[in-house]
Amino acid sequence: AQSVTQPDIHITVSEGASLELRCNYSYGATPYLFWYVQSPGQGLQLLLKYFSGDTLVQGIKGFEAEFKRSQSSFNLRKPSVHWSDAAEYFCAVGSLYSGAGSYQLTFGKGTKLSVIP
Amino acid sequence: DSGVTQTPKHLITATGQRVTLRCSPRSGDLSVYWYQQSLDQGLQFLIQYYNGEERAKGNILERFSAQQFPDLHSELNLSSLELGDSALYFCASSEYREGDTEAFFGQGTRLTVV
């Protein structure tokens, strides 16, 4: 069964500083990987996804993530954090099943990001 | 706005009661997923429907059931509610597409069982 580990429950950074959120996954095949963001009282918004190809993927809001198969990791990065980035971030792995063109997402526990002005 | 609509946004009910959560997927999306987010368990996949048929089941309790109607909207029915069922319930939808696809999430229904 697939699983996702986000080792950091809570991270605090200063505005303008760089950010890296860690994600490790366990999955038997080539993983489909996602990062979602959840602002307080809001739903989940997709930041970026990896299906195949270039292992460095660009997302919305200036985020990027790098897939490293050898380390089973998919860390999220941003070079300069803005106060509006304060939210909870979820890494997920998607397991495809045939016939439906769709998949089931397994989420990590999330990392809460606080930004100091 | 993801295009996925969930109603109601908030629901407060007593233990032992039954509630129905409703989800309207994005226009054209045939797949609907239900997820539960709780402090204890985090985000967990409950069940998926594709064009009216159940496709996959996750950690869904026997007291819970779902269905997808011909107009593609879906309902999640929760019965014999317990305090531990208090959670945020998300619906998501995706289109049928081999390979690259993504799930769009609604804003969720916050269920409080008292």
Short mmCIF file of C-alpha atoms in Angstrom, two decimals:
data_model
loop_
_atom_site.label_atom_id
_atom_site.label_comp_id
_atom_site.label_asym_id
_atom_site.label_seq_id
_atom_site.Cartn_x
_atom_site.Cartn_y
_atom_site.Cartn_z
CA ALA A 1 0.00 0.00 0.00
CA GLN A 2 1.19 3.49 -0.74
CA SER A 3 2.06 5.98 1.97
CA VAL A 4 3.29 9.55 2.25
CA THR A 5 5.43 11.03 5.01
CA GLN A 6 5.76 14.72 5.67
CA PRO A 7 8.31 14.85 8.48
CA ASP A 8 7.73 18.47 9.46
CA ILE A 9 4.43 19.20 11.18
CA HIS A 10 5.04 22.94 11.47
CA ILE A 11 7.59 25.24 9.84
CA THR A 12 8.09 28.94 10.46
CA VAL A 13 10.00 31.12 8.02
CA SER A 14 10.54 34.82 7.60
CA GLU A 15 8.98 36.61 4.70
CA GLY A 16 11.44 36.68 1.81
CA ALA A 17 13.30 33.60 2.98
CA SER A 18 13.49 30.42 0.96
CA LEU A 19 11.31 27.43 1.73
CA GLU A 20 11.61 23.69 1.37
CA LEU A 21 8.88 21.31 2.51
CA ARG A 22 9.83 17.66 2.62
CA CYS A 23 7.82 14.75 1.30
CA ASN A 24 8.75 11.08 1.12
CA TYR A 25 6.55 8.46 -0.44
CA SER A 26 6.26 4.72 -0.61
CA TYR A 27 4.74 3.28 -3.75
CA GLY A 28 5.43 0.13 -5.74
CA ALA A 29 5.28 1.60 -9.21
CA THR A 30 6.07 4.92 -10.83
CA PRO A 31 4.27 7.40 -8.61
CA TYR A 32 1.98 10.21 -9.58
CA LEU A 33 2.82 12.95 -7.10
CA PHE A 34 0.99 16.09 -6.07
CA TRP A 35 1.28 19.05 -3.75
CA TYR A 36 -1.89 20.72 -2.52
CA VAL A 37 -2.32 23.81 -0.36
CA GLN A 38 -5.14 24.43 2.09
CA SER A 39 -5.76 27.89 3.48
CA PRO A 40 -7.82 28.19 6.67
CA GLY A 41 -11.46 27.34 6.02
CA GLN A 42 -10.75 26.58 2.37
CA GLY A 43 -10.62 23.55 0.17
CA LEU A 44 -7.52 22.01 -1.35
CA GLN A 45 -5.86 23.76 -4.25
CA LEU A 46 -3.42 21.95 -6.51
CA LEU A 47 0.01 23.60 -6.58
CA LEU A 48 1.75 21.19 -8.93
CA LYS A 49 1.90 17.59 -10.08
CA TYR A 50 4.38 15.10 -11.43
CA PHE A 51 3.35 12.35 -13.80
CA SER A 52 6.43 11.74 -15.95
CA GLY A 53 9.21 13.51 -17.79
CA ASP A 54 11.22 16.34 -16.34
CA THR A 55 11.77 15.68 -12.65
CA LEU A 56 11.69 19.38 -11.78
CA VAL A 57 8.13 20.61 -12.06
CA GLN A 58 6.89 24.16 -11.87
CA GLY A 59 3.62 25.05 -10.24
CA ILE A 60 1.47 28.01 -9.43
CA LYS A 61 2.38 30.83 -7.05
CA GLY A 62 6.11 30.42 -7.73
CA PHE A 63 6.40 26.91 -6.28
CA GLU A 64 8.44 24.09 -7.72
CA ALA A 65 9.11 20.50 -6.72
CA GLU A 66 11.73 17.96 -7.62
CA PHE A 67 11.06 14.24 -7.97
CA LYS A 68 14.00 12.13 -6.82
CA ARG A 69 13.30 8.46 -7.41
CA SER A 70 16.47 7.29 -5.61
CA GLN A 71 15.37 9.09 -2.46
CA SER A 72 11.62 8.49 -2.87
CA SER A 73 11.16 12.20 -2.35
CA PHE A 74 9.14 15.02 -3.84
CA ASN A 75 10.15 18.16 -1.96
CA LEU A 76 8.39 21.46 -2.49
CA ARG A 77 10.43 24.64 -2.79
CA LYS A 78 9.95 28.35 -3.14
CA PRO A 79 12.85 30.83 -3.39
CA SER A 80 11.13 33.70 -1.59
CA VAL A 81 8.13 33.23 0.69
CA HIS A 82 5.31 35.77 0.88
CA TRP A 83 3.05 36.29 3.89
CA SER A 84 0.13 34.99 1.83
CA ASP A 85 1.85 31.59 1.56
CA ALA A 86 0.95 30.83 5.18
CA ALA A 87 -1.25 27.74 4.93
CA GLU A 88 -1.11 23.99 5.28
CA TYR A 89 0.60 22.01 2.56
CA PHE A 90 -0.18 18.42 1.67
CA CYS A 91 1.85 16.02 -0.40
CA ALA A 92 -0.04 13.17 -2.05
CA VAL A 93 0.66 10.11 -4.14
CA GLY A 94 -1.89 8.91 -6.67
CA SER A 95 -2.47 5.24 -7.35
CA LEU A 96 -4.04 4.65 -10.72
CA TYR A 97 -6.50 1.92 -11.34
CA SER A 98 -7.44 0.74 -14.75
CA GLY A 99 -10.63 1.36 -16.62
CA ALA A 100 -11.52 4.65 -15.03
CA GLY A 101 -8.71 7.00 -16.00
CA SER A 102 -8.74 8.11 -12.43
CA TYR A 103 -6.89 7.54 -9.24
CA GLN A 104 -7.02 7.45 -5.49
CA LEU A 105 -4.95 9.97 -3.58
CA THR A 106 -3.06 9.09 -0.42
CA PHE A 107 -2.14 12.21 1.51
CA GLY A 108 0.56 13.00 4.01
CA LYS A 109 -0.40 14.51 7.37
CA GLY A 110 0.45 17.97 6.15
CA THR A 111 2.95 20.70 7.04
CA LYS A 112 1.65 23.93 8.48
CA LEU A 113 3.61 26.94 7.26
CA SER A 114 3.75 30.13 9.31
CA VAL A 115 5.35 33.26 7.85
CA ILE A 116 6.91 35.94 10.04
CA PRO A 117 6.65 39.44 8.58
CA ASP B 1 -13.14 28.59 -7.51
CA SER B 2 -12.55 24.94 -8.38
CA GLY B 3 -15.97 24.45 -9.95
CA VAL B 4 -16.87 21.74 -7.43
CA THR B 5 -19.82 22.72 -5.23
CA GLN B 6 -20.56 21.17 -1.87
CA THR B 7 -23.59 21.77 0.28
CA PRO B 8 -24.12 22.50 3.05
CA LYS B 9 -20.95 24.24 4.18
CA HIS B 10 -21.62 23.52 7.83
CA LEU B 11 -23.76 20.93 9.54
CA ILE B 12 -24.38 20.39 13.24
CA THR B 13 -26.28 17.31 14.29
CA ALA B 14 -26.72 15.00 17.25
CA THR B 15 -25.30 11.55 17.80
CA GLY B 16 -27.38 8.78 16.26
CA GLN B 17 -28.73 10.98 13.50
CA ARG B 18 -28.35 10.67 9.73
CA VAL B 19 -27.14 13.38 7.35
CA THR B 20 -26.65 13.74 3.62
CA LEU B 21 -23.84 15.72 2.06
CA ARG B 22 -24.17 16.84 -1.52
CA CYS B 23 -21.57 17.41 -4.22
CA SER B 24 -21.87 18.83 -7.71
CA PRO B 25 -18.76 18.08 -9.76
CA ARG B 26 -17.16 20.34 -12.35
CA SER B 27 -18.99 20.42 -15.63
CA GLY B 28 -17.99 17.40 -17.69
CA ASP B 29 -16.21 15.52 -14.90
CA LEU B 30 -17.41 11.94 -14.62
CA SER B 31 -15.42 10.93 -11.54
CA VAL B 32 -16.37 12.00 -8.05
CA TYR B 33 -14.33 11.26 -4.94
CA TRP B 34 -15.13 11.69 -1.27
CA TYR B 35 -12.47 12.38 1.34
CA GLN B 36 -12.65 12.86 5.09
CA GLN B 37 -10.30 15.21 6.92
CA SER B 38 -10.05 14.82 10.68
CA LEU B 39 -7.46 15.84 13.24
CA ASP B 40 -6.78 12.20 14.13
CA GLN B 41 -6.62 10.58 10.73
CA GLY B 42 -5.73 13.45 8.41
CA LEU B 43 -7.08 13.30 4.86
CA GLN B 44 -8.48 9.90 3.99
CA PHE B 45 -10.01 8.61 0.80
CA LEU B 46 -13.51 7.26 1.32
CA ILE B 47 -15.01 6.29 -2.02
CA GLN B 48 -15.02 7.03 -5.74
CA TYR B 49 -17.76 6.96 -8.34
CA TYR B 50 -17.37 7.08 -12.07
CA ASN B 51 -20.38 7.86 -14.24
CA GLY B 52 -22.77 6.45 -11.68
CA GLU B 53 -20.81 3.35 -10.73
CA GLU B 54 -18.75 2.75 -7.65
CA ARG B 55 -15.09 2.37 -8.68
CA ALA B 56 -13.03 2.26 -5.53
CA LYS B 57 -13.49 2.13 -1.80
CA GLY B 58 -11.13 3.38 0.83
CA ASN B 59 -11.55 3.65 4.58
CA ILE B 60 -15.29 4.11 4.48
CA LEU B 61 -17.34 2.90 7.42
CA GLU B 62 -20.32 0.61 6.90
CA ARG B 63 -22.51 3.36 8.37
CA PHE B 64 -21.54 5.56 5.43
CA SER B 65 -22.73 5.18 1.87
CA ALA B 66 -22.62 7.20 -1.30
CA GLN B 67 -24.16 7.33 -4.72
CA GLN B 68 -23.80 9.23 -7.95
CA PHE B 69 -26.90 10.21 -9.87
CA PRO B 70 -27.51 10.39 -13.63
CA ASP B 71 -26.84 14.13 -13.59
CA LEU B 72 -23.45 13.22 -12.02
CA HIS B 73 -24.00 14.91 -8.69
CA SER B 74 -23.13 12.76 -5.71
CA GLU B 75 -24.38 12.35 -2.18
CA LEU B 76 -22.60 10.97 0.85
CA ASN B 77 -24.93 9.55 3.48
CA LEU B 78 -23.70 9.26 7.05
CA SER B 79 -25.89 7.41 9.52
CA SER B 80 -25.88 6.49 13.21
CA LEU B 81 -23.51 9.38 13.69
CA GLU B 82 -20.91 9.30 16.44
CA LEU B 83 -18.85 12.09 17.94
CA GLY B 84 -15.83 10.77 16.09
CA ASP B 85 -17.50 11.39 12.75
CA SER B 86 -17.01 15.11 13.24
CA ALA B 87 -14.74 16.13 10.39
CA LEU B 88 -14.41 18.10 7.20
CA TYR B 89 -15.76 16.10 4.25
CA PHE B 90 -14.40 16.95 0.83
CA CYS B 91 -15.70 16.08 -2.55
CA ALA B 92 -13.42 16.15 -5.57
CA SER B 93 -13.97 15.54 -9.25
CA SER B 94 -11.81 14.76 -12.25
CA GLU B 95 -12.32 14.19 -15.92
CA TYR B 96 -11.69 10.91 -17.67
CA ARG B 97 -8.26 11.23 -19.21
CA GLU B 98 -5.49 8.67 -19.47
CA GLY B 99 -2.30 9.74 -17.81
CA ASP B 100 -2.15 13.36 -16.86
CA THR B 101 -5.17 14.31 -14.81
CA GLU B 102 -5.93 15.99 -11.52
CA ALA B 103 -8.66 16.14 -8.94
CA PHE B 104 -10.39 19.42 -8.17
CA PHE B 105 -11.64 19.79 -4.61
CA GLY B 106 -14.69 21.54 -3.27
CA GLN B 107 -14.63 23.75 -0.18
CA GLY B 108 -15.84 20.93 2.02
CA THR B 109 -18.70 20.36 4.43
CA ARG B 110 -17.80 20.71 8.08
CA LEU B 111 -19.78 18.21 10.10
CA THR B 112 -20.05 18.61 13.84
CA VAL B 113 -21.69 15.82 15.82
CA VAL B 114 -22.76 16.81 19.33
#
